[in-house]
């Protein structure tokens, strides 16, 4: 259902770029901001001056877009997310304004290099990994497709930590990304909101006989929004990412209850200071910290209040809120929005429970991003009710009614154990508030992020809910924006694609399939391989500058970049590198195609095995890279501080894309799609979106190995498998495992890697071993790697497969994902600027 609410169907052309005006404005900005001329200004100052000049242009479009929204009054999506991993803004804004090349030229005329200027910008790293980057890609697609949208999040003072590698270990360094100010953001104090924590709820009956609930004795924080422009590609649309900062409410202006309570005033000030201080650096893992729940309620309460106020500025009937607004909850982190919306509707607008429930359940939709048990958010009742007393009352009532529904539905059904249903499905159970259950019960849509993932949700993880509400469940396979990950990240390939099939792919990625006819063309193959080579040279230069390691761009670049997590099995990769090294040492005559194994990964600060895996990779690198006996045939590189901006360089240079998670564990993956778009071949398990990637490109153009998701699940349901059997029978596995504990890679401290060894074998049998099936999949992985090598030797055929990967990547644009969200969940109106 696509509606267009504007008169003109033709998208406006991006305004002509006025080079001279732009140059003057850069010079002017340097002068007024820093009292300097261009020659005197340093690189950071020039970055600021250029960014402000670009922002001037964006602001024009921003105002026009918001005016159009105001006039057309379309339905809006509020994409609520604890994370937006935006990366750098300048280059992306230029790309989407279609001004990248002219600006680069104008700067060159001023004696400036746009690439170097872009490097001055710190990444906006307000996210951990896939989930946060997905949110950023979605914003790009929403603006490009012309859908009215707000991103709602937190303006963390410190984003994802910077990773330094010292002596092979990860060291976390604070990411003070706002140090030099942020030229693109806009502070909007006029939209500030008050958010209340703690205290208690008092009830009294008003003159109309209504029960009125008020929170008393609370602490409050002032939420101040900062707006970021989200520029659509070439269509003049600019949407808004609104992230909230916290400030103390007017100092020592306490309400009557608090009067004179100095202690409380100080606490309030501290609360404001702490609440947005830092992003929790966990990916796919729930830590259960009180401050985290405060963060969640803080930005949700502010966003929900604003959404309702904004709606009421234009409409008079709150009952129809859901006709103009939808909330998409990015995982369970923003789920408290459900109870907050109920609270606002009942306590501020005096709706009955039934009225508020009708509106809320038609407004909220939930995306599930993982089946990993340790990621499930469950808050202790004690903490939840102490921090959010009114919200807790509402959650209790949602739960009470839902439990009644379960009883009603299943009491007379033969063979159904109602108590068991309640145990699994209740929102409050066992002293805990279960956020996923609340999100499913209180919304109109539940979606997974790849077909396999959604199937597992329906058939296993959320089976009971699927049985009760089958119509709510749906799949939305993730996607990525080709504007950032091809047009900006890989200009050589982008130009080559455009030269062959035109530039429609920029906003219509499936058009890229027209490249297929060139897959067998020798000239095209050579051009493609030449571009890949140049991108490998660019990455090699980065590695030399940042890691001091020399790598050969003629070797196979075999890349695994993503968060460090046991289920993603970087350990499998490095164990296999150890195995190859052993083979080369034993058979120096072996005809071995040179290979560069590239890793990049941040580990959560408290994740022991993940951090030790980083140390192992670096230790193996030390030995292998410096062993003259293997003649440089294997190089191992750990790229420090993997982030969005260096990712762009890395994807462009990859030959092999390692997507080797234990099947069933990676909900989708999105890095896999970025590699494919840049012509790397997938070496992976049948997990997450890999399944759909292989379906698009054909199994002959990928390297698939390992247990299937169903096989993994079967083992898990029967208590796991016995890795000891493999250890006893497979010489290769046995050898690399022994090397973990005999000091081969840690001569001074042979016990260093014992915890990794134990995680795989656990000879004491006190805990389950190898829960990620690393040894089980080792052989099949090693064989797949042999196929990779053989395939790479046939250069023409490799080029053909690589081109086909690019050509078949059309499905994986986030434009497609967003269009499906719009058609099947949100039902938004497209706005076209006149
Ligand atoms: N860690 C999944 O693990 C998925 C992204 C985005 C993740 C990835 O496979 O691509 O979400 N899950 O959908 C998650 O964050 C809380 O769960 C991720 O980024």
PDB file of C-alpha atoms in Angstrom, residues 170-424:
ATOM      1  CA  UNK A 170      42.687  -4.862  24.204  1.00  0.00           C
ATOM      2  CA  UNK A 171      42.750  -1.693  26.267  1.00  0.00           C
ATOM      3  CA  UNK A 172      39.606   0.453  26.357  1.00  0.00           C
ATOM      4  CA  UNK A 173      40.100   4.195  25.970  1.00  0.00           C
ATOM      5  CA  UNK A 174      37.203   6.632  26.462  1.00  0.00           C
ATOM      6  CA  UNK A 175      35.748   8.005  23.240  1.00  0.00           C
ATOM      7  CA  UNK A 176      35.383  11.721  23.835  1.00  0.00           C
ATOM      8  CA  UNK A 177      33.719  12.268  20.481  1.00  0.00           C
ATOM      9  CA  UNK A 178      32.267  15.678  21.356  1.00  0.00           C
ATOM     10  CA  UNK A 179      35.629  17.131  22.334  1.00  0.00           C
ATOM     11  CA  UNK A 180      35.809  19.532  19.403  1.00  0.00           C
ATOM     12  CA  UNK A 181      32.079  20.138  19.220  1.00  0.00           C
ATOM     13  CA  UNK A 182      29.742  18.646  16.672  1.00  0.00           C
ATOM     14  CA  UNK A 183      29.087  20.895  13.689  1.00  0.00           C
ATOM     15  CA  UNK A 184      26.013  19.031  12.445  1.00  0.00           C
ATOM     16  CA  UNK A 185      23.948  18.904  15.620  1.00  0.00           C
ATOM     17  CA  UNK A 186      21.362  21.414  16.767  1.00  0.00           C
ATOM     18  CA  UNK A 187      20.442  21.912  20.418  1.00  0.00           C
ATOM     19  CA  UNK A 188      16.680  22.354  20.865  1.00  0.00           C
ATOM     20  CA  UNK A 189      16.087  23.500  24.460  1.00  0.00           C
ATOM     21  CA  UNK A 190      12.576  24.618  23.528  1.00  0.00           C
ATOM     22  CA  UNK A 191      11.562  20.935  23.384  1.00  0.00           C
ATOM     23  CA  UNK A 192      13.004  19.978  26.784  1.00  0.00           C
ATOM     24  CA  UNK A 193      11.077  17.427  28.863  1.00  0.00           C
ATOM     25  CA  UNK A 194      11.094  16.431  32.525  1.00  0.00           C
ATOM     26  CA  UNK A 195      11.637  12.758  33.354  1.00  0.00           C
ATOM     27  CA  UNK A 196      10.863  11.443  36.833  1.00  0.00           C
ATOM     28  CA  UNK A 197      12.511   8.625  38.760  1.00  0.00           C
ATOM     29  CA  UNK A 198      11.749   6.944  42.065  1.00  0.00           C
ATOM     30  CA  UNK A 199       9.473   8.143  44.835  1.00  0.00           C
ATOM     31  CA  UNK A 200       6.025   6.635  45.209  1.00  0.00           C
ATOM     32  CA  UNK A 201       2.594   6.802  43.627  1.00  0.00           C
ATOM     33  CA  UNK A 202      -0.282   8.476  45.376  1.00  0.00           C
ATOM     34  CA  UNK A 203      -3.890   8.036  44.306  1.00  0.00           C
ATOM     35  CA  UNK A 204      -6.720  10.374  44.953  1.00  0.00           C
ATOM     36  CA  UNK A 205     -10.204  10.759  43.528  1.00  0.00           C
ATOM     37  CA  UNK A 206     -10.886  13.996  41.695  1.00  0.00           C
ATOM     38  CA  UNK A 207     -14.154  15.948  41.499  1.00  0.00           C
ATOM     39  CA  UNK A 208     -15.321  13.761  38.575  1.00  0.00           C
ATOM     40  CA  UNK A 209     -14.852  10.606  40.599  1.00  0.00           C
ATOM     41  CA  UNK A 210     -11.774   9.601  38.609  1.00  0.00           C
ATOM     42  CA  UNK A 211      -8.768   8.004  40.207  1.00  0.00           C
ATOM     43  CA  UNK A 212      -5.800  10.274  39.694  1.00  0.00           C
ATOM     44  CA  UNK A 213      -2.310   8.821  40.012  1.00  0.00           C
ATOM     45  CA  UNK A 214       0.608  11.060  40.813  1.00  0.00           C
ATOM     46  CA  UNK A 215       4.228  10.311  41.430  1.00  0.00           C
ATOM     47  CA  UNK A 216       5.589  11.966  44.567  1.00  0.00           C
ATOM     48  CA  UNK A 217       8.964  12.282  46.198  1.00  0.00           C
ATOM     49  CA  UNK A 218      10.729  11.616  42.940  1.00  0.00           C
ATOM     50  CA  UNK A 219      13.991  12.820  41.453  1.00  0.00           C
ATOM     51  CA  UNK A 220      13.794  14.462  38.108  1.00  0.00           C
ATOM     52  CA  UNK A 221      16.056  15.105  35.170  1.00  0.00           C
ATOM     53  CA  UNK A 222      15.661  17.553  32.353  1.00  0.00           C
ATOM     54  CA  UNK A 223      15.940  15.950  28.907  1.00  0.00           C
ATOM     55  CA  UNK A 224      17.239  18.287  26.196  1.00  0.00           C
ATOM     56  CA  UNK A 225      17.026  17.142  22.599  1.00  0.00           C
ATOM     57  CA  UNK A 226      19.820  17.501  20.063  1.00  0.00           C
ATOM     58  CA  UNK A 227      18.757  17.111  16.447  1.00  0.00           C
ATOM     59  CA  UNK A 228      20.890  15.600  13.701  1.00  0.00           C
ATOM     60  CA  UNK A 229      19.925  16.028  10.082  1.00  0.00           C
ATOM     61  CA  UNK A 230      19.422  12.815   8.114  1.00  0.00           C
ATOM     62  CA  UNK A 231      19.860  13.705   4.469  1.00  0.00           C
ATOM     63  CA  UNK A 232      17.999  11.700   1.855  1.00  0.00           C
ATOM     64  CA  UNK A 233      19.792  10.928  -1.391  1.00  0.00           C
ATOM     65  CA  UNK A 234      19.180  13.607  -3.995  1.00  0.00           C
ATOM     66  CA  UNK A 235      15.559  14.250  -3.006  1.00  0.00           C
ATOM     67  CA  UNK A 236      15.795  17.315  -0.777  1.00  0.00           C
ATOM     68  CA  UNK A 237      14.346  15.388   2.188  1.00  0.00           C
ATOM     69  CA  UNK A 238      16.016  15.841   5.561  1.00  0.00           C
ATOM     70  CA  UNK A 239      14.690  13.805   8.479  1.00  0.00           C
ATOM     71  CA  UNK A 240      15.736  14.088  12.105  1.00  0.00           C
ATOM     72  CA  UNK A 241      17.661  11.927  14.494  1.00  0.00           C
ATOM     73  CA  UNK A 242      16.720  13.289  17.886  1.00  0.00           C
ATOM     74  CA  UNK A 243      19.029  12.269  20.698  1.00  0.00           C
ATOM     75  CA  UNK A 244      18.531  13.387  24.286  1.00  0.00           C
ATOM     76  CA  UNK A 245      21.028  14.956  26.608  1.00  0.00           C
ATOM     77  CA  UNK A 246      20.408  15.220  30.367  1.00  0.00           C
ATOM     78  CA  UNK A 247      20.679  18.334  32.467  1.00  0.00           C
ATOM     79  CA  UNK A 248      19.777  18.915  36.083  1.00  0.00           C
ATOM     80  CA  UNK A 249      16.417  20.594  36.524  1.00  0.00           C
ATOM     81  CA  UNK A 250      16.889  24.203  37.594  1.00  0.00           C
ATOM     82  CA  UNK A 251      19.319  23.915  40.424  1.00  0.00           C
ATOM     83  CA  UNK A 252      17.811  23.706  43.874  1.00  0.00           C
ATOM     84  CA  UNK A 253      14.370  24.685  42.608  1.00  0.00           C
ATOM     85  CA  UNK A 254      12.692  21.835  44.366  1.00  0.00           C
ATOM     86  CA  UNK A 255       9.040  21.032  44.431  1.00  0.00           C
ATOM     87  CA  UNK A 256       7.201  21.422  47.732  1.00  0.00           C
ATOM     88  CA  UNK A 257       7.866  17.886  48.854  1.00  0.00           C
ATOM     89  CA  UNK A 258      11.593  18.317  48.418  1.00  0.00           C
ATOM     90  CA  UNK A 259      11.955  21.789  49.834  1.00  0.00           C
ATOM     91  CA  UNK A 260      15.110  22.117  51.821  1.00  0.00           C
ATOM     92  CA  UNK A 261      16.272  18.613  51.006  1.00  0.00           C
ATOM     93  CA  UNK A 262      19.828  19.451  50.093  1.00  0.00           C
ATOM     94  CA  UNK A 263      20.896  15.840  49.812  1.00  0.00           C
ATOM     95  CA  UNK A 264      18.218  15.143  47.252  1.00  0.00           C
ATOM     96  CA  UNK A 265      19.144  18.187  45.218  1.00  0.00           C
ATOM     97  CA  UNK A 266      22.709  16.984  44.952  1.00  0.00           C
ATOM     98  CA  UNK A 267      21.540  13.509  44.010  1.00  0.00           C
ATOM     99  CA  UNK A 268      19.344  14.958  41.288  1.00  0.00           C
ATOM    100  CA  UNK A 269      22.283  16.768  39.874  1.00  0.00           C
ATOM    101  CA  UNK A 270      24.382  13.613  39.903  1.00  0.00           C
ATOM    102  CA  UNK A 271      21.610  11.655  38.238  1.00  0.00           C
ATOM    103  CA  UNK A 272      21.595  14.119  35.356  1.00  0.00           C
ATOM    104  CA  UNK A 273      25.353  13.986  35.101  1.00  0.00           C
ATOM    105  CA  UNK A 274      25.540  10.181  35.063  1.00  0.00           C
ATOM    106  CA  UNK A 275      22.575   9.197  33.011  1.00  0.00           C
ATOM    107  CA  UNK A 276      23.880   9.929  29.515  1.00  0.00           C
ATOM    108  CA  UNK A 277      27.540   9.583  30.384  1.00  0.00           C
ATOM    109  CA  UNK A 278      28.380   6.422  28.480  1.00  0.00           C
ATOM    110  CA  UNK A 279      27.088   3.753  26.111  1.00  0.00           C
ATOM    111  CA  UNK A 280      27.167   0.273  27.648  1.00  0.00           C
ATOM    112  CA  UNK A 281      29.673  -1.584  25.498  1.00  0.00           C
ATOM    113  CA  UNK A 282      27.831  -4.909  25.405  1.00  0.00           C
ATOM    114  CA  UNK A 283      26.690  -6.448  22.170  1.00  0.00           C
ATOM    115  CA  UNK A 284      24.118  -9.188  22.446  1.00  0.00           C
ATOM    116  CA  UNK A 285      24.531  -9.323  26.204  1.00  0.00           C
ATOM    117  CA  UNK A 286      22.404  -7.969  29.017  1.00  0.00           C
ATOM    118  CA  UNK A 287      24.258  -6.677  32.067  1.00  0.00           C
ATOM    119  CA  UNK A 288      21.283  -5.667  34.206  1.00  0.00           C
ATOM    120  CA  UNK A 289      22.727  -2.455  35.592  1.00  0.00           C
ATOM    121  CA  UNK A 290      20.430   0.046  37.288  1.00  0.00           C
ATOM    122  CA  UNK A 291      21.902   2.943  35.330  1.00  0.00           C
ATOM    123  CA  UNK A 292      21.027   1.172  32.096  1.00  0.00           C
ATOM    124  CA  UNK A 293      17.339   1.012  33.065  1.00  0.00           C
ATOM    125  CA  UNK A 294      17.542   4.700  33.938  1.00  0.00           C
ATOM    126  CA  UNK A 295      18.951   5.407  30.470  1.00  0.00           C
ATOM    127  CA  UNK A 296      16.148   3.446  28.873  1.00  0.00           C
ATOM    128  CA  UNK A 297      13.368   5.225  30.716  1.00  0.00           C
ATOM    129  CA  UNK A 298      15.068   8.595  30.329  1.00  0.00           C
ATOM    130  CA  UNK A 299      15.082   8.690  26.544  1.00  0.00           C
ATOM    131  CA  UNK A 300      11.823   6.815  26.179  1.00  0.00           C
ATOM    132  CA  UNK A 301       9.864   9.054  28.502  1.00  0.00           C
ATOM    133  CA  UNK A 302      11.191  12.151  26.739  1.00  0.00           C
ATOM    134  CA  UNK A 303      10.489  10.706  23.275  1.00  0.00           C
ATOM    135  CA  UNK A 304       6.987   9.482  24.124  1.00  0.00           C
ATOM    136  CA  UNK A 305       6.060  12.793  25.741  1.00  0.00           C
ATOM    137  CA  UNK A 306       7.283  14.625  22.673  1.00  0.00           C
ATOM    138  CA  UNK A 307       5.474  12.307  20.247  1.00  0.00           C
ATOM    139  CA  UNK A 308       2.183  12.805  22.081  1.00  0.00           C
ATOM    140  CA  UNK A 309       2.634  16.569  22.413  1.00  0.00           C
ATOM    141  CA  UNK A 310       3.556  16.891  18.766  1.00  0.00           C
ATOM    142  CA  UNK A 311       0.477  14.936  17.771  1.00  0.00           C
ATOM    143  CA  UNK A 312      -1.760  17.043  19.997  1.00  0.00           C
ATOM    144  CA  UNK A 313      -0.386  20.283  18.535  1.00  0.00           C
ATOM    145  CA  UNK A 314      -2.201  19.297  15.326  1.00  0.00           C
ATOM    146  CA  UNK A 315      -5.029  17.030  16.383  1.00  0.00           C
ATOM    147  CA  UNK A 316      -7.682  17.088  19.014  1.00  0.00           C
ATOM    148  CA  UNK A 317      -8.605  13.430  19.345  1.00  0.00           C
ATOM    149  CA  UNK A 318      -5.944  11.437  21.164  1.00  0.00           C
ATOM    150  CA  UNK A 319      -7.881   8.243  20.433  1.00  0.00           C
ATOM    151  CA  UNK A 320      -6.622   8.350  16.855  1.00  0.00           C
ATOM    152  CA  UNK A 321      -2.979   8.706  17.840  1.00  0.00           C
ATOM    153  CA  UNK A 322      -2.034   5.439  16.124  1.00  0.00           C
ATOM    154  CA  UNK A 323      -3.326   6.713  12.791  1.00  0.00           C
ATOM    155  CA  UNK A 324      -0.494   9.220  12.698  1.00  0.00           C
ATOM    156  CA  UNK A 325       2.199   7.644  14.833  1.00  0.00           C
ATOM    157  CA  UNK A 326       3.922   4.317  15.091  1.00  0.00           C
ATOM    158  CA  UNK A 327       6.728   3.328  17.466  1.00  0.00           C
ATOM    159  CA  UNK A 328       9.233   0.737  16.278  1.00  0.00           C
ATOM    160  CA  UNK A 329      11.091  -0.700  19.272  1.00  0.00           C
ATOM    161  CA  UNK A 330      14.622  -1.683  18.306  1.00  0.00           C
ATOM    162  CA  UNK A 331      14.955  -4.805  20.438  1.00  0.00           C
ATOM    163  CA  UNK A 332      13.629  -4.806  24.008  1.00  0.00           C
ATOM    164  CA  UNK A 333      15.813  -1.874  25.131  1.00  0.00           C
ATOM    165  CA  UNK A 334      13.051   0.701  24.479  1.00  0.00           C
ATOM    166  CA  UNK A 335      10.165  -1.565  25.556  1.00  0.00           C
ATOM    167  CA  UNK A 336       9.335   0.610  28.532  1.00  0.00           C
ATOM    168  CA  UNK A 337       7.751   2.868  25.876  1.00  0.00           C
ATOM    169  CA  UNK A 338       4.673   0.660  26.078  1.00  0.00           C
ATOM    170  CA  UNK A 339       4.027   1.397  29.733  1.00  0.00           C
ATOM    171  CA  UNK A 340       5.086   5.019  29.333  1.00  0.00           C
ATOM    172  CA  UNK A 341       2.542   5.565  26.570  1.00  0.00           C
ATOM    173  CA  UNK A 342      -0.129   3.932  28.758  1.00  0.00           C
ATOM    174  CA  UNK A 343       0.879   6.236  31.607  1.00  0.00           C
ATOM    175  CA  UNK A 344       0.696   9.407  29.527  1.00  0.00           C
ATOM    176  CA  UNK A 345      -2.666   8.427  28.034  1.00  0.00           C
ATOM    177  CA  UNK A 346      -4.223   7.520  31.370  1.00  0.00           C
ATOM    178  CA  UNK A 347      -2.589   9.976  33.764  1.00  0.00           C
ATOM    179  CA  UNK A 348      -2.218  13.035  31.532  1.00  0.00           C
ATOM    180  CA  UNK A 349      -5.149  12.536  29.140  1.00  0.00           C
ATOM    181  CA  UNK A 350      -7.480  10.710  31.527  1.00  0.00           C
ATOM    182  CA  UNK A 351      -8.240   7.823  29.201  1.00  0.00           C
ATOM    183  CA  UNK A 352      -9.581   4.583  30.604  1.00  0.00           C
ATOM    184  CA  UNK A 353      -7.382   1.500  30.646  1.00  0.00           C
ATOM    185  CA  UNK A 354      -9.258   0.044  27.689  1.00  0.00           C
ATOM    186  CA  UNK A 355      -8.927   3.206  25.606  1.00  0.00           C
ATOM    187  CA  UNK A 356      -5.232   3.563  26.390  1.00  0.00           C
ATOM    188  CA  UNK A 357      -4.616  -0.115  25.687  1.00  0.00           C
ATOM    189  CA  UNK A 358      -6.307   0.075  22.303  1.00  0.00           C
ATOM    190  CA  UNK A 359      -4.107   2.994  21.280  1.00  0.00           C
ATOM    191  CA  UNK A 360      -0.887   1.538  22.683  1.00  0.00           C
ATOM    192  CA  UNK A 361      -1.288  -1.870  21.097  1.00  0.00           C
ATOM    193  CA  UNK A 362      -1.962  -0.238  17.747  1.00  0.00           C
ATOM    194  CA  UNK A 363       1.091   2.011  18.078  1.00  0.00           C
ATOM    195  CA  UNK A 364       3.911  -0.255  19.229  1.00  0.00           C
ATOM    196  CA  UNK A 365       5.818  -2.795  17.172  1.00  0.00           C
ATOM    197  CA  UNK A 366       8.840  -4.804  18.252  1.00  0.00           C
ATOM    198  CA  UNK A 367      11.908  -6.142  16.455  1.00  0.00           C
ATOM    199  CA  UNK A 368      13.726  -9.098  17.937  1.00  0.00           C
ATOM    200  CA  UNK A 369      17.437  -9.220  17.087  1.00  0.00           C
ATOM    201  CA  UNK A 370      18.681 -12.300  18.873  1.00  0.00           C
ATOM    202  CA  UNK A 371      17.888 -15.661  20.375  1.00  0.00           C
ATOM    203  CA  UNK A 372      20.956 -15.614  22.620  1.00  0.00           C
ATOM    204  CA  UNK A 373      19.682 -16.291  26.145  1.00  0.00           C
ATOM    205  CA  UNK A 374      22.190 -13.936  27.739  1.00  0.00           C
ATOM    206  CA  UNK A 375      20.775 -11.016  25.756  1.00  0.00           C
ATOM    207  CA  UNK A 376      17.245 -11.309  27.166  1.00  0.00           C
ATOM    208  CA  UNK A 377      16.394  -8.359  29.353  1.00  0.00           C
ATOM    209  CA  UNK A 378      14.853  -9.296  32.676  1.00  0.00           C
ATOM    210  CA  UNK A 379      14.694  -6.706  35.419  1.00  0.00           C
ATOM    211  CA  UNK A 380      14.366  -7.624  39.078  1.00  0.00           C
ATOM    212  CA  UNK A 381      10.993  -6.403  40.383  1.00  0.00           C
ATOM    213  CA  UNK A 382      12.694  -4.712  43.297  1.00  0.00           C
ATOM    214  CA  UNK A 383      14.817  -2.518  41.033  1.00  0.00           C
ATOM    215  CA  UNK A 384      12.136  -1.875  38.438  1.00  0.00           C
ATOM    216  CA  UNK A 385       9.443  -0.857  40.911  1.00  0.00           C
ATOM    217  CA  UNK A 386      11.788   1.272  42.985  1.00  0.00           C
ATOM    218  CA  UNK A 387      13.027   3.224  39.978  1.00  0.00           C
ATOM    219  CA  UNK A 388       9.733   3.417  38.047  1.00  0.00           C
ATOM    220  CA  UNK A 389       6.919   3.033  40.565  1.00  0.00           C
ATOM    221  CA  UNK A 390       4.077   4.190  38.329  1.00  0.00           C
ATOM    222  CA  UNK A 391       5.380   2.324  35.316  1.00  0.00           C
ATOM    223  CA  UNK A 392       5.632  -0.821  37.403  1.00  0.00           C
ATOM    224  CA  UNK A 393       1.970  -0.552  38.422  1.00  0.00           C
ATOM    225  CA  UNK A 394       1.040  -0.403  34.763  1.00  0.00           C
ATOM    226  CA  UNK A 395       3.226  -3.370  33.868  1.00  0.00           C
ATOM    227  CA  UNK A 396       1.608  -5.330  36.684  1.00  0.00           C
ATOM    228  CA  UNK A 397      -1.814  -4.592  35.291  1.00  0.00           C
ATOM    229  CA  UNK A 398      -0.779  -5.538  31.737  1.00  0.00           C
ATOM    230  CA  UNK A 399       0.541  -8.777  33.187  1.00  0.00           C
ATOM    231  CA  UNK A 400      -2.560  -9.449  35.315  1.00  0.00           C
ATOM    232  CA  UNK A 401      -4.835  -9.101  32.311  1.00  0.00           C
ATOM    233  CA  UNK A 402      -2.562 -11.144  30.075  1.00  0.00           C
ATOM    234  CA  UNK A 403      -2.388 -14.017  32.558  1.00  0.00           C
ATOM    235  CA  UNK A 404      -6.191 -14.007  32.621  1.00  0.00           C
ATOM    236  CA  UNK A 405      -6.177 -14.207  28.827  1.00  0.00           C
ATOM    237  CA  UNK A 406      -3.877 -17.228  28.951  1.00  0.00           C
ATOM    238  CA  UNK A 407      -6.120 -18.925  31.484  1.00  0.00           C
ATOM    239  CA  UNK A 408      -9.202 -18.198  29.458  1.00  0.00           C
ATOM    240  CA  UNK A 409      -7.677 -19.441  26.253  1.00  0.00           C
ATOM    241  CA  UNK A 410      -6.060 -22.623  27.529  1.00  0.00           C
ATOM    242  CA  UNK A 411      -7.934 -23.778  30.634  1.00  0.00           C
ATOM    243  CA  UNK A 412     -10.236 -26.069  28.749  1.00  0.00           C
ATOM    244  CA  UNK A 413      -7.792 -27.190  26.103  1.00  0.00           C
ATOM    245  CA  UNK A 414      -6.900 -30.824  26.643  1.00  0.00           C
ATOM    246  CA  UNK A 415      -3.204 -31.553  27.018  1.00  0.00           C
ATOM    247  CA  UNK A 416      -2.208 -27.949  27.743  1.00  0.00           C
ATOM    248  CA  UNK A 417      -0.542 -27.248  31.076  1.00  0.00           C
ATOM    249  CA  UNK A 418      -1.774 -23.751  31.841  1.00  0.00           C
ATOM    250  CA  UNK A 419       0.674 -23.180  34.677  1.00  0.00           C
ATOM    251  CA  UNK A 420       3.520 -24.039  32.337  1.00  0.00           C
ATOM    252  CA  UNK A 421       2.191 -21.563  29.776  1.00  0.00           C
ATOM    253  CA  UNK A 422       2.052 -18.870  32.431  1.00  0.00           C
ATOM    254  CA  UNK A 423       5.549 -19.691  33.615  1.00  0.00           C
ATOM    255  CA  UNK A 424       6.911 -19.208  30.123  1.00  0.00           C
TER     256      UNK A 424
END
